[in-house]
Coordinates of C-alpha atoms in Angstrom, one line a residue:
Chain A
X21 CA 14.8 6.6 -37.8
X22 CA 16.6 3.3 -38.2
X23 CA 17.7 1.0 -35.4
X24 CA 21.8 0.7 -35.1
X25 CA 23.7 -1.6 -37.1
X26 CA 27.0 -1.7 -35.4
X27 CA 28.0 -2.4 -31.5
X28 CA 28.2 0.7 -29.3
X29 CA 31.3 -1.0 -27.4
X30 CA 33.4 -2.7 -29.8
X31 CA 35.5 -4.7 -27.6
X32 CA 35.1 -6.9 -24.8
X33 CA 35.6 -5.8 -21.3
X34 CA 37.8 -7.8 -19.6
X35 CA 39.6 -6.4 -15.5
X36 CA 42.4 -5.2 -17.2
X37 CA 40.0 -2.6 -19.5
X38 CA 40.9 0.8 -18.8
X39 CA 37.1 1.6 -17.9
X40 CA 35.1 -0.3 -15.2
X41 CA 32.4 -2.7 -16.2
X42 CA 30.5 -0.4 -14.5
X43 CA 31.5 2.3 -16.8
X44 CA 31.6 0.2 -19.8
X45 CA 27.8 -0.7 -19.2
X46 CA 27.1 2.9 -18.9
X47 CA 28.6 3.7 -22.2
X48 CA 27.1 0.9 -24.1
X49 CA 23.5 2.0 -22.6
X50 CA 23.9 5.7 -22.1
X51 CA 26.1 6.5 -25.6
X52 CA 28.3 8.5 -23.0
X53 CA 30.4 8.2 -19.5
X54 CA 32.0 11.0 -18.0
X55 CA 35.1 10.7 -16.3
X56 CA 36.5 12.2 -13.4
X57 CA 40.5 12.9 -12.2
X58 CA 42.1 11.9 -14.7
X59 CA 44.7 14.7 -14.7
X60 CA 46.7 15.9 -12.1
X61 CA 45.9 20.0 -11.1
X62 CA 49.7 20.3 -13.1
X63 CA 48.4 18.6 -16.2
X64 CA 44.9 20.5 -16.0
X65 CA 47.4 24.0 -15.6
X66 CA 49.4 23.1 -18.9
X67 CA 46.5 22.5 -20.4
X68 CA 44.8 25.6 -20.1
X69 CA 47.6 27.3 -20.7
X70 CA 47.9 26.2 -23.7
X71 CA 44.4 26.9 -24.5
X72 CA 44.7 30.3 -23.8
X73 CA 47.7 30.9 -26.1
X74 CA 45.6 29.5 -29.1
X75 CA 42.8 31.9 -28.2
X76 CA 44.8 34.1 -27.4
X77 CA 47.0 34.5 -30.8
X78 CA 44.8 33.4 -33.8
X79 CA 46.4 35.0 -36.1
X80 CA 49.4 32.6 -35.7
X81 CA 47.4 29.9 -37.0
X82 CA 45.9 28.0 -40.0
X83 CA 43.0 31.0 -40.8
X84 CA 41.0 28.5 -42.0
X85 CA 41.0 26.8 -39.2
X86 CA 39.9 29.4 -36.6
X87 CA 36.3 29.6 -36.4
X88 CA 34.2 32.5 -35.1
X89 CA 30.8 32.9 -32.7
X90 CA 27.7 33.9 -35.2
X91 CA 27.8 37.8 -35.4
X92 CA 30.7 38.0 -32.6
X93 CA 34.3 38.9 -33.2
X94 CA 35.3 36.4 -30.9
X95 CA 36.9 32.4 -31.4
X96 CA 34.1 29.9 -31.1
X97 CA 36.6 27.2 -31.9
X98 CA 40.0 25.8 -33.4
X99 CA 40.1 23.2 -35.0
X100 CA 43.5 20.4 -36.1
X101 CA 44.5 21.5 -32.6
X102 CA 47.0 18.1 -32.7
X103 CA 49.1 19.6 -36.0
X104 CA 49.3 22.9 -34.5
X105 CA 50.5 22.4 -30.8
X106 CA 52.3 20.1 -29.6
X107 CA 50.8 19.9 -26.0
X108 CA 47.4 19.1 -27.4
X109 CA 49.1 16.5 -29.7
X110 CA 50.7 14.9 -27.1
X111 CA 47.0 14.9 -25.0
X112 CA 45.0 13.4 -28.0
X113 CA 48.1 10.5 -27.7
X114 CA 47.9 10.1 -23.4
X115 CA 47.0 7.0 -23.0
X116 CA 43.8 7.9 -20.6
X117 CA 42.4 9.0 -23.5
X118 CA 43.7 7.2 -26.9
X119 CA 43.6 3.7 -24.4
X120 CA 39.9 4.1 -23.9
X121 CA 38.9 4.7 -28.1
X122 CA 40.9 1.5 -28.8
X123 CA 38.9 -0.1 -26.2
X124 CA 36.0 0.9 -27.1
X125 CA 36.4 1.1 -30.5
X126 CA 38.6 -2.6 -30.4
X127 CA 41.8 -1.2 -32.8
X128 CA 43.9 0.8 -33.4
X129 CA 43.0 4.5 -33.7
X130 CA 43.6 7.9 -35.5
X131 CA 42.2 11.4 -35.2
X132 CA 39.1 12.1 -37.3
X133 CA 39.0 15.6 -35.9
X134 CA 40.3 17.7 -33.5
X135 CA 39.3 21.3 -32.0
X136 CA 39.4 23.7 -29.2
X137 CA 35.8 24.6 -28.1
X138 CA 35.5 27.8 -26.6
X139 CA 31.9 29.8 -25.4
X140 CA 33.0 32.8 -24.1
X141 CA 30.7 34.4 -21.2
X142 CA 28.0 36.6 -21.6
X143 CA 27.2 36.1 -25.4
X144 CA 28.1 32.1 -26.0
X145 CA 25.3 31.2 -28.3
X146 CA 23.8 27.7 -28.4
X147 CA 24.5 25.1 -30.6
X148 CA 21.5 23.0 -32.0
X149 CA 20.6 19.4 -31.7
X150 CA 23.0 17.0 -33.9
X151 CA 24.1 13.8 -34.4
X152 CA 28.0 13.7 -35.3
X153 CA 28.3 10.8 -37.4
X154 CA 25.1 11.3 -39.8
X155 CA 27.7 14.1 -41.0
X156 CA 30.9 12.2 -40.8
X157 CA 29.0 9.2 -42.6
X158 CA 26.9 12.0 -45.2
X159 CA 29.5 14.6 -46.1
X160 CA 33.0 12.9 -45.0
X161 CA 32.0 9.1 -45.8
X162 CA 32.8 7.4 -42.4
X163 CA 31.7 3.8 -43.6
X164 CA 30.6 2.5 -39.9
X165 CA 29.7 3.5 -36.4
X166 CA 33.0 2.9 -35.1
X167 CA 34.7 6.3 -34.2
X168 CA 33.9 8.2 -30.7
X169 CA 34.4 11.7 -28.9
X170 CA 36.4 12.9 -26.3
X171 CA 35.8 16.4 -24.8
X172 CA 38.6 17.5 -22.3
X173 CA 37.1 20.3 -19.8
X174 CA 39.1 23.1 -19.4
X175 CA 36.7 25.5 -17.5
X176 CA 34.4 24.1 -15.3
X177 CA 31.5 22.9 -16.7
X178 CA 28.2 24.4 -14.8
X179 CA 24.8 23.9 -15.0
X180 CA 24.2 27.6 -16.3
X181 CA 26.7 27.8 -18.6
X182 CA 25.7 26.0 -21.2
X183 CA 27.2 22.5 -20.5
X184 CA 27.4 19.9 -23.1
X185 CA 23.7 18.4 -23.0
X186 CA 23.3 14.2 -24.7
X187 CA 20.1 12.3 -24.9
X188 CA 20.7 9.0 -23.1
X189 CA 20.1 6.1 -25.9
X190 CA 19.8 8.3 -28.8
X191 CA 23.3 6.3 -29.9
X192 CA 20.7 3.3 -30.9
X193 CA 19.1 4.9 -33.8
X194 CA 20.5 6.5 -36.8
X195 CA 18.7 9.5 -37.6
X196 CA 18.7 10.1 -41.5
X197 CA 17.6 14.4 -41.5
X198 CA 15.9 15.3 -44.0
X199 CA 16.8 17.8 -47.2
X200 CA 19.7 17.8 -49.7
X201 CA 23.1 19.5 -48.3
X202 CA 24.2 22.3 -49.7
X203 CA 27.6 22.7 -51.2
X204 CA 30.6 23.8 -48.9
X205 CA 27.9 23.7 -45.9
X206 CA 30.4 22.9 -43.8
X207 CA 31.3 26.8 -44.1
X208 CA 28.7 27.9 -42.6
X209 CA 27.7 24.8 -40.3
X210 CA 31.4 25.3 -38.4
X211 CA 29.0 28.2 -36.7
X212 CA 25.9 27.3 -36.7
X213 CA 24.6 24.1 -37.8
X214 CA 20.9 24.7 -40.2
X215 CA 20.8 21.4 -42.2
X216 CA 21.6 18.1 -41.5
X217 CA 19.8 18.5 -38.2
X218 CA 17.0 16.2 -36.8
X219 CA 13.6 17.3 -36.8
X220 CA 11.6 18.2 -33.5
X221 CA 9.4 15.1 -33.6
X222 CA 12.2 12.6 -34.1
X223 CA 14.1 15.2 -30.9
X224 CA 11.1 15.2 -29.0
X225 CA 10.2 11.5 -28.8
X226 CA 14.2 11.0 -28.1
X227 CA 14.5 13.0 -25.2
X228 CA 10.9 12.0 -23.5
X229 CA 12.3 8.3 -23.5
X230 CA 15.7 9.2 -22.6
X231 CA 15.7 12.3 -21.1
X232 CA 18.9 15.0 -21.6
X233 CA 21.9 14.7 -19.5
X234 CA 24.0 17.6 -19.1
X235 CA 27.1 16.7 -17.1
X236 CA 28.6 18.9 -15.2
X237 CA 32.6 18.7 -14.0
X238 CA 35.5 20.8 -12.8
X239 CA 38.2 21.6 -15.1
X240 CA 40.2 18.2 -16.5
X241 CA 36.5 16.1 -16.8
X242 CA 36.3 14.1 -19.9
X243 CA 33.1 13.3 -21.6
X244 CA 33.4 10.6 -23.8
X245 CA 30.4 10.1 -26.6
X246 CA 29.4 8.1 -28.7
X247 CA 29.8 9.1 -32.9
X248 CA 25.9 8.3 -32.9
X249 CA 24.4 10.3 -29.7
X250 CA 22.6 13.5 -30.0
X251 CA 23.9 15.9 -28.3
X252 CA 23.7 19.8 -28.7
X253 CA 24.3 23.1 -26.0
X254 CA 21.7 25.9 -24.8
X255 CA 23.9 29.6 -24.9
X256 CA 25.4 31.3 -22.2
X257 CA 24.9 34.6 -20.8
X258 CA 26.3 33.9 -17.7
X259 CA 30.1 35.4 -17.1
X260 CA 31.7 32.1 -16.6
X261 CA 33.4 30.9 -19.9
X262 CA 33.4 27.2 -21.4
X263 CA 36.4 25.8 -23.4
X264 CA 37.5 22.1 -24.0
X265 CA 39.6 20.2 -26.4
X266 CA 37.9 18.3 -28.3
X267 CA 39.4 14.7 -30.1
X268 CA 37.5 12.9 -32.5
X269 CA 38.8 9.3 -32.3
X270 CA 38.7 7.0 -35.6
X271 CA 38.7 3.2 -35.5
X272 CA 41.8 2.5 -38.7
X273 CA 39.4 0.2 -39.8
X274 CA 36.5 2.9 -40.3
X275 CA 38.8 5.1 -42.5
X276 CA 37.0 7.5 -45.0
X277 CA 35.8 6.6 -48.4
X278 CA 34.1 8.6 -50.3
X279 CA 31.1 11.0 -49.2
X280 CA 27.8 9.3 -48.9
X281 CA 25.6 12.3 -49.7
X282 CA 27.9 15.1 -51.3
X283 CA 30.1 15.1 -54.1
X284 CA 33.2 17.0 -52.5
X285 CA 34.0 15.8 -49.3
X286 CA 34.7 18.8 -46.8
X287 CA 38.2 19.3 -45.9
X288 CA 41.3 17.6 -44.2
X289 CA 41.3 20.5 -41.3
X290 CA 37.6 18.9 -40.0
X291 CA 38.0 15.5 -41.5
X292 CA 41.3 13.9 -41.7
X293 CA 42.5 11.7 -44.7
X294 CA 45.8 11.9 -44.4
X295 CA 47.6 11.2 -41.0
X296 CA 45.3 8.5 -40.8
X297 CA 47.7 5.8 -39.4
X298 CA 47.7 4.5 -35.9
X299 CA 47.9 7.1 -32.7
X300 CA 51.3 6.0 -32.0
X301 CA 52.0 6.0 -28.0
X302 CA 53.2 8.9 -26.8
X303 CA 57.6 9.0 -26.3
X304 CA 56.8 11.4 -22.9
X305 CA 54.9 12.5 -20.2
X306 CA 52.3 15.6 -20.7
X307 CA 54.3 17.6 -18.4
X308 CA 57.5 17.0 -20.1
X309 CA 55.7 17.8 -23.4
X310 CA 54.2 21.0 -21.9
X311 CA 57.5 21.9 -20.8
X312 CA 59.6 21.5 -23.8
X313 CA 56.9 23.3 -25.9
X314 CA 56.8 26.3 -24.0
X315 CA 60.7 26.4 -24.6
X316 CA 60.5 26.2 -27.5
Chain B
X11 CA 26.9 50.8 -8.6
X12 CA 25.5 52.7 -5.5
X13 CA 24.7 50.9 -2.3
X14 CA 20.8 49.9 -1.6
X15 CA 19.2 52.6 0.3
X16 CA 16.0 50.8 0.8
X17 CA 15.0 47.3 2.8
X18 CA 14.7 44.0 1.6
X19 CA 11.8 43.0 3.9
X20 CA 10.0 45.7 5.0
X21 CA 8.0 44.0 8.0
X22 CA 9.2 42.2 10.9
X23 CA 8.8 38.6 11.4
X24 CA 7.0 37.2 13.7
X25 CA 5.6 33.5 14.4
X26 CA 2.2 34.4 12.6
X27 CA 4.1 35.7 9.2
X28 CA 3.9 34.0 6.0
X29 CA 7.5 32.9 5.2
X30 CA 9.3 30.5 7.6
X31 CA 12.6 33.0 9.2
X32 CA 14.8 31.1 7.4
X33 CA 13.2 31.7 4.3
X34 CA 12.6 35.4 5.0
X35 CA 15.9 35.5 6.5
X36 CA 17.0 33.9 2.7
X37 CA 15.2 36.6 0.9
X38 CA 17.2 39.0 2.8
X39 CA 20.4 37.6 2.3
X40 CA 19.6 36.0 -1.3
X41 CA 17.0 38.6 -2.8
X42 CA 15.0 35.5 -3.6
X43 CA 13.4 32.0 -2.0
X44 CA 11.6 29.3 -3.8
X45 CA 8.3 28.0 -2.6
X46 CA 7.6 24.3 -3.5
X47 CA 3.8 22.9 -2.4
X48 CA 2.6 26.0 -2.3
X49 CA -1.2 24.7 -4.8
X50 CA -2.8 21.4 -5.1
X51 CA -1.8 19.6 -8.6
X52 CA -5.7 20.3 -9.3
X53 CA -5.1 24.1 -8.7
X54 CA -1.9 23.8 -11.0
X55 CA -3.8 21.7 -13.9
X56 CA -6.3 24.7 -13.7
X57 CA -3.8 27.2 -14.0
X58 CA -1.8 25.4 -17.0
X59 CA -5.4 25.1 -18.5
X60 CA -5.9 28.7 -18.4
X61 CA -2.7 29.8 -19.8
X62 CA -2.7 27.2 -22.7
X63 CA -6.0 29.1 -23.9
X64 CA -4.2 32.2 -23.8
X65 CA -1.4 31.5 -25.5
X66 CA -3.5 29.4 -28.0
X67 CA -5.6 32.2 -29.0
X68 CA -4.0 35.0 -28.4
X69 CA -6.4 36.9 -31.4
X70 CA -8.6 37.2 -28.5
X71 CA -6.4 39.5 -26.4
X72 CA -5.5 43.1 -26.5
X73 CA -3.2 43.2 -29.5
X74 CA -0.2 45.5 -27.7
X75 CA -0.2 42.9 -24.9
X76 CA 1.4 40.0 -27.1
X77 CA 5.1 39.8 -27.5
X78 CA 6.4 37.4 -29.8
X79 CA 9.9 35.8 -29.9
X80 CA 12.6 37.4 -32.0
X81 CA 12.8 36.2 -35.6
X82 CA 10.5 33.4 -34.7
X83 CA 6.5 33.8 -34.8
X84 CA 5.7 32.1 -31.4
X85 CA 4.2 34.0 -28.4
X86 CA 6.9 35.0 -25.5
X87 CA 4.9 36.8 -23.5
X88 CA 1.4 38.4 -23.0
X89 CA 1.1 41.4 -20.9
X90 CA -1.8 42.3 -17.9
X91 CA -2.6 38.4 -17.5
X92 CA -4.7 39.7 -14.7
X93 CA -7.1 42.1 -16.7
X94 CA -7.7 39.7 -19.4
X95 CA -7.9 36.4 -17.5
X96 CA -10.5 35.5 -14.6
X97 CA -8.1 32.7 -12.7
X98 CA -5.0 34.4 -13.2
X99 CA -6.9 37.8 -11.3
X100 CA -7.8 35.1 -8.8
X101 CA -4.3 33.9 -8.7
X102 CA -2.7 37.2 -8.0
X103 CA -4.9 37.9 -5.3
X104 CA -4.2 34.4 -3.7
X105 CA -3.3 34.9 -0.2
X106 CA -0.4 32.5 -0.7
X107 CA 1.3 35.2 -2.8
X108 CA -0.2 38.8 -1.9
X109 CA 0.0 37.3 1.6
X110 CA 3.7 37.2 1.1
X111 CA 4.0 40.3 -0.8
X112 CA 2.1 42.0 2.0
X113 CA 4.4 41.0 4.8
X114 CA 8.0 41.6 2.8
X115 CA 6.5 45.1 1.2
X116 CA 4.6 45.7 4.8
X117 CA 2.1 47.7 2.7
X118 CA -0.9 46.7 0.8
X119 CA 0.0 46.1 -2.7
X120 CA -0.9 46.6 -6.0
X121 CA 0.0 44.8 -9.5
X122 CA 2.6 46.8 -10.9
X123 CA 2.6 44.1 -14.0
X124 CA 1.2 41.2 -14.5
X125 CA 2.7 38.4 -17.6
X126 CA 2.4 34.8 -19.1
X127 CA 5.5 34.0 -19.8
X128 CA 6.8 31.6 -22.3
X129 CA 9.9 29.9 -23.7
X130 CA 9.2 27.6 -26.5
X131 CA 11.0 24.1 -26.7
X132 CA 13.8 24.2 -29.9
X133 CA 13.8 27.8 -30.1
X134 CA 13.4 29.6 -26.7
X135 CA 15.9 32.7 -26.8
X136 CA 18.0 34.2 -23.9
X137 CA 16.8 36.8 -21.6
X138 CA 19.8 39.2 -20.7
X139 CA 20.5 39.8 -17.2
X140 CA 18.6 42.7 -16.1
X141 CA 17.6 44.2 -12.5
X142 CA 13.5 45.4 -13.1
X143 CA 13.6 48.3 -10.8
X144 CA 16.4 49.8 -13.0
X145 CA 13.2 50.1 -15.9
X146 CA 11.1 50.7 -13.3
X147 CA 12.4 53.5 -11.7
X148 CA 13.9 55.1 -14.5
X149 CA 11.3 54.6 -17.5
X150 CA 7.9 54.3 -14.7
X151 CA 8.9 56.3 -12.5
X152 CA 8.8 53.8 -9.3
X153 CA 10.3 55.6 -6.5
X154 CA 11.8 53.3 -4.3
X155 CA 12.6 49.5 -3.7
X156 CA 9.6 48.3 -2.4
X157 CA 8.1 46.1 -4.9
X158 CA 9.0 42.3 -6.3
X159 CA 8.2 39.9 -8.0
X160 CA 6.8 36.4 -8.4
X161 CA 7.0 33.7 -10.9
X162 CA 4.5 30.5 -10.5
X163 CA 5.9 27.9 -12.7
X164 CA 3.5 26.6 -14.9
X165 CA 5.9 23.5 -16.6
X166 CA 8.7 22.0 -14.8
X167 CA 11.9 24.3 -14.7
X168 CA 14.8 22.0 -15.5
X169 CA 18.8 22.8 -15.8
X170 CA 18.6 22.9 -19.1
X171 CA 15.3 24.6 -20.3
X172 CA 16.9 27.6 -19.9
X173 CA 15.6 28.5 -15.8
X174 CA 15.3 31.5 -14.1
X175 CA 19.2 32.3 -12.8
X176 CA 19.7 35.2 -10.8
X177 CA 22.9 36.2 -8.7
X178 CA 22.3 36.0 -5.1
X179 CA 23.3 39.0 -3.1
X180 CA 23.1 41.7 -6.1
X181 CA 19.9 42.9 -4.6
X182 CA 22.1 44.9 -2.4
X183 CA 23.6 47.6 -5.1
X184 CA 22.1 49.5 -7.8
X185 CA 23.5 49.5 -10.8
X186 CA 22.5 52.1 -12.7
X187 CA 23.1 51.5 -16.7
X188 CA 24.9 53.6 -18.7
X189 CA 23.7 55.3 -21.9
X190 CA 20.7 57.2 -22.9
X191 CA 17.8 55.4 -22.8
X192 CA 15.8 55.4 -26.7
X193 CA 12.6 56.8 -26.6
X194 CA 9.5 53.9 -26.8
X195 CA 12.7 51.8 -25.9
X196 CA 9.7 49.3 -24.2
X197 CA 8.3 48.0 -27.7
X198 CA 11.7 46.6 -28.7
X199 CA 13.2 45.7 -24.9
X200 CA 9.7 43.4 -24.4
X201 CA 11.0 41.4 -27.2
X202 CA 15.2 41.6 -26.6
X203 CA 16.5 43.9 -24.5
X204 CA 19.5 45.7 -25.4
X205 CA 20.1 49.1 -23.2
X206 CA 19.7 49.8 -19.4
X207 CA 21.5 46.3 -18.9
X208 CA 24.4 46.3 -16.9
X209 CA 28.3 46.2 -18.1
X210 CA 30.3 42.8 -18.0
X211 CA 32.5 44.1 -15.5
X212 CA 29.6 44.6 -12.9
X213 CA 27.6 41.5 -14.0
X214 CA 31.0 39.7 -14.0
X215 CA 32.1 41.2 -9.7
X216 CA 28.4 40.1 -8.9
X217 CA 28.1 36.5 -10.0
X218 CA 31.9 36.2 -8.9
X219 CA 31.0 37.4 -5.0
X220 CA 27.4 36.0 -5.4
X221 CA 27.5 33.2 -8.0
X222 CA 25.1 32.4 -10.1
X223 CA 21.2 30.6 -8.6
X224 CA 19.0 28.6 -10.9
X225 CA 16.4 27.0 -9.1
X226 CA 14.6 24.2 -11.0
X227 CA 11.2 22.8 -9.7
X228 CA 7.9 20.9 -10.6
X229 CA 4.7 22.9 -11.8
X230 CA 3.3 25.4 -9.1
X231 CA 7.0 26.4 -8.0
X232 CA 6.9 29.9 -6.9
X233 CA 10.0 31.9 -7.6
X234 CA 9.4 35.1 -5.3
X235 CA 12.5 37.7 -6.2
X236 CA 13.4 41.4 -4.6
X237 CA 13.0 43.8 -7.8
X238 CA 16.6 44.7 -7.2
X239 CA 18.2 41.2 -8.2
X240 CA 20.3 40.8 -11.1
X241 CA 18.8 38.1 -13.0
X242 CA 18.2 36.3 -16.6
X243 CA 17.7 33.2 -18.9
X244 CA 19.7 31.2 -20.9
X245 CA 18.1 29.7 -24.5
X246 CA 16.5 26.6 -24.9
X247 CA 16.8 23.8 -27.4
X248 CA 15.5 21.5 -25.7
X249 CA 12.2 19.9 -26.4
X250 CA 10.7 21.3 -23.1
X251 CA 9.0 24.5 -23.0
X252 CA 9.2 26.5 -20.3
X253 CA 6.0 28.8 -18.4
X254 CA 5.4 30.9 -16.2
X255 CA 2.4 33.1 -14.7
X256 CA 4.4 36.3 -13.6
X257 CA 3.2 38.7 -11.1
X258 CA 5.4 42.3 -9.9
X259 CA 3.2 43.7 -6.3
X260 CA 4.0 47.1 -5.7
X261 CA 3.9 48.6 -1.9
X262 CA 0.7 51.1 -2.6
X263 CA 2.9 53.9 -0.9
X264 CA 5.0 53.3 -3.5
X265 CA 2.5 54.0 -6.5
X266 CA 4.2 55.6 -9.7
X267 CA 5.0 59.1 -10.4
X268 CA 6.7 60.7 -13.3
X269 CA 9.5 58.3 -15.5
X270 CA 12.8 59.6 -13.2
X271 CA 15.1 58.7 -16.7
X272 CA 12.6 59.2 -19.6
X273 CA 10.7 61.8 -20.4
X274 CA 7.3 59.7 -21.4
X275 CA 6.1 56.8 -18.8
X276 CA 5.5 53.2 -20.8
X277 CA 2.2 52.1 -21.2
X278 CA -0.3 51.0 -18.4
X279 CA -0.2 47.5 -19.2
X280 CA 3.5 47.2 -18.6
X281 CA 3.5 49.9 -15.9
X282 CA -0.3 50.4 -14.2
X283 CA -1.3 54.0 -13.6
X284 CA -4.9 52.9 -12.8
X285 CA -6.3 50.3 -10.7
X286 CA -3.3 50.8 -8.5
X287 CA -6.2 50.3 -5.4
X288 CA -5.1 47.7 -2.7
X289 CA -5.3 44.2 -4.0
X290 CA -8.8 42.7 -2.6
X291 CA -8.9 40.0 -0.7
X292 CA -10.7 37.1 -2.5
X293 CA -14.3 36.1 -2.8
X294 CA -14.0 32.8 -3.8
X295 CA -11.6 30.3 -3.9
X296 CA -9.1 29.3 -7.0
X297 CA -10.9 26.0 -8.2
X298 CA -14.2 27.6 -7.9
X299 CA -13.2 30.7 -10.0
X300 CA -11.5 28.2 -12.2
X301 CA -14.9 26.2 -13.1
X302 CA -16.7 29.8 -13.1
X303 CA -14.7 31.0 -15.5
X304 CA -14.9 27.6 -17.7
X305 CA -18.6 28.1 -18.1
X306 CA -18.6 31.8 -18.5

């Protein structure tokens, strides 16, 4: 365990920030802040609706992209959802979201990763303690601390089925797991993640100080996280599905080098080296978006 | 799905019963209430005492009686708690809970089955949702509904340790599972169960019309639940494990007879045969049985 080098808010927060100082202070402390009503009940619609045509039709995508639940034949998530709909392209650009990372993150910004995250009811399995960016920095050589996550609700998010769960203040230490990784882990880790994951002592003594949070939220809540806060989800038997989208956003000054801890670094569908320039700002609305891509 | 024939509470209330009305009035409606104060936080460090030596040594106990987790050698659960432990003997006869059992069964009662229950931190699997009078009348042979249970939490039940859920209201049908049930199905069903549970489609109209419960609580919660509701447990990785003394009171008029599904009856200490006389009243109270059974 080593104490953080870099700032957990990047930039300064002045009235015309697009989170409260309130907020702000919460994300610096926390490593998270959830947000609330963001989207109108439209936007949330278009959303899921979208969703549920990637789920629904996997075959019309990238098939190495498409990644399914341990032992089920069922999606557990999609990822490079920006390059293969348009409607979740143009979300990862709205400025609710993209205008927060370059706060936060105090530049410019592209998309390290994107995915939809789906746990379907009944048989959702869990998915184990982790830290994103000792992977990021290990196997996709992210240089700094400087890159953050967005998860977009698009079921409600209960306390039973298997809500997103963060240790408060885990964000302030890097975690360094222990054991070589193995070659094209990322293969297997897409489903379920064995190495690169902390141990219990280092877990327990985290969540006795800081306790875990598991926020809960109607459909359209955004949970925005820290690259450095451990986070993980119990499974879900319950009959009440999860999804979200998911955006990994990248300060352009953190752009990938070269692994840290493995020769080949994993590839562009989970960690992006091209399309790394600036988010540009989106040319129109969500709705007009979601419109013109279901015509076409 | 059939409609319940049988009563929830079998007694009347009156001023002098156990259970407020509203909460008998709850278990009616709900098929469960949670009891909060019920034991001084001496009487609860006794009874966490006792079951950390059981589940510490469990070379000590009948062999069949310890179930361990799926794939992972840590006990889940040891069987007949009240034949192999002095306090927990003394806490199933505790007025606080026979006196309840007493009143809803209107009957003397009996233990059915008594268990320590316990989901490790990290690794604590999922317990798929089941009604018990399902097994019980179908592989023990229990005629009607007039038995339930009760769980005295023994560690804090959380959101996220992967609580108790049940759906509230499903007390009201019987589901009765399809498929054939394997013969000495128990051995494996202790550890995972995987027949006699109920469809999606069922589980999935119940927790729609009923919604899903998951009542969290300090140490020395009781959980009492009718032995016709639908409920389960999600995993846990979190660092927090979860235990519980678990006690099923049988209405003596409603004493085993022959397996109505299977043709051989499970095993007495999941399903007694013997000792199936009318709980005793008891002798002594619960601290002084505690330090009794210390010294002995």
């Amino acid at each position: 365990m080593l104490p953080r080098l870099d700032p957990v808010v990047h930039g300064d927060w002045t009235p015309g920030a697009p989170l409260s100082r309130d907020q702000t202070e919460r994300f610096e402390r926390d490593g998270f802040v959830v947000l609330h009503d963001l989207f109108t009940a439209q936007e949330i619609a278009a959303l899921q609706a979208s969703a549920t045509r990637l789920i629904a039709d996997p075959g019309a995508l990238d098939a190495r992209t498409v990644i399914s639940e341990p032992g089920v034949d069922e999606v557990r998530s999609i990822f490079m959802i920006h390059r293969q709909n348009a409607l979740m392209e143009r979300l990862a650009r709205d400025e609710r979201l993209a205008g927060i990372a370059r706060f936060i993150l105090d530049d410019e910004v592209y998309l390290h990763q994107s995915r939809l995250n789906y746990k379907p009811g009944f048989v959702g399995r869990e998915f184990y303690w982790h830290s994103d960016f000792e992977t990021w920095h290990v196997e996709d050589g992210m240089p700094r601390m400087r890159s953050l996550s967005m998860s977009v609700l698009l079921a409600p998010n209960t306390a039973t089925n298997g809500p997103l769960m963060l240790i408060p203040g885990s964000h302030r230490s890097y975690c360094a797991c222990a054991g070589e990784t193995p070659e094209e882990h990322y293969l297997a880790s897409l489903r379920k993640q064995e190495y690169g994951v902390p141990d219990t002592v280092t877990l327990a003594g985290l969540a006795a100080e800081g306790g875990i949070a598991a926020p809960t939220g109607e459909a359209g809540t955004v949970v925005v996280f820290d690259c450095n806060v451990m986070h993980g989800s119990n499974g879900n038997i319950t009959p009440f599905p999860r999804a979200n989208a998911f955006f990994v956003y990248n300060a352009v000054s953190n752009r990938l080098t070269a692994p840290f801890g493995v020769p080949q670094p994993r590839p562009e569908f989970v960690a992006a080296r091209q399309g790394t320039h600036a988010l540009p700002r989106p040319g129109s609305t969500l709705l007009e978006t979601a419109r013109s891509s279901q015509v076409a």
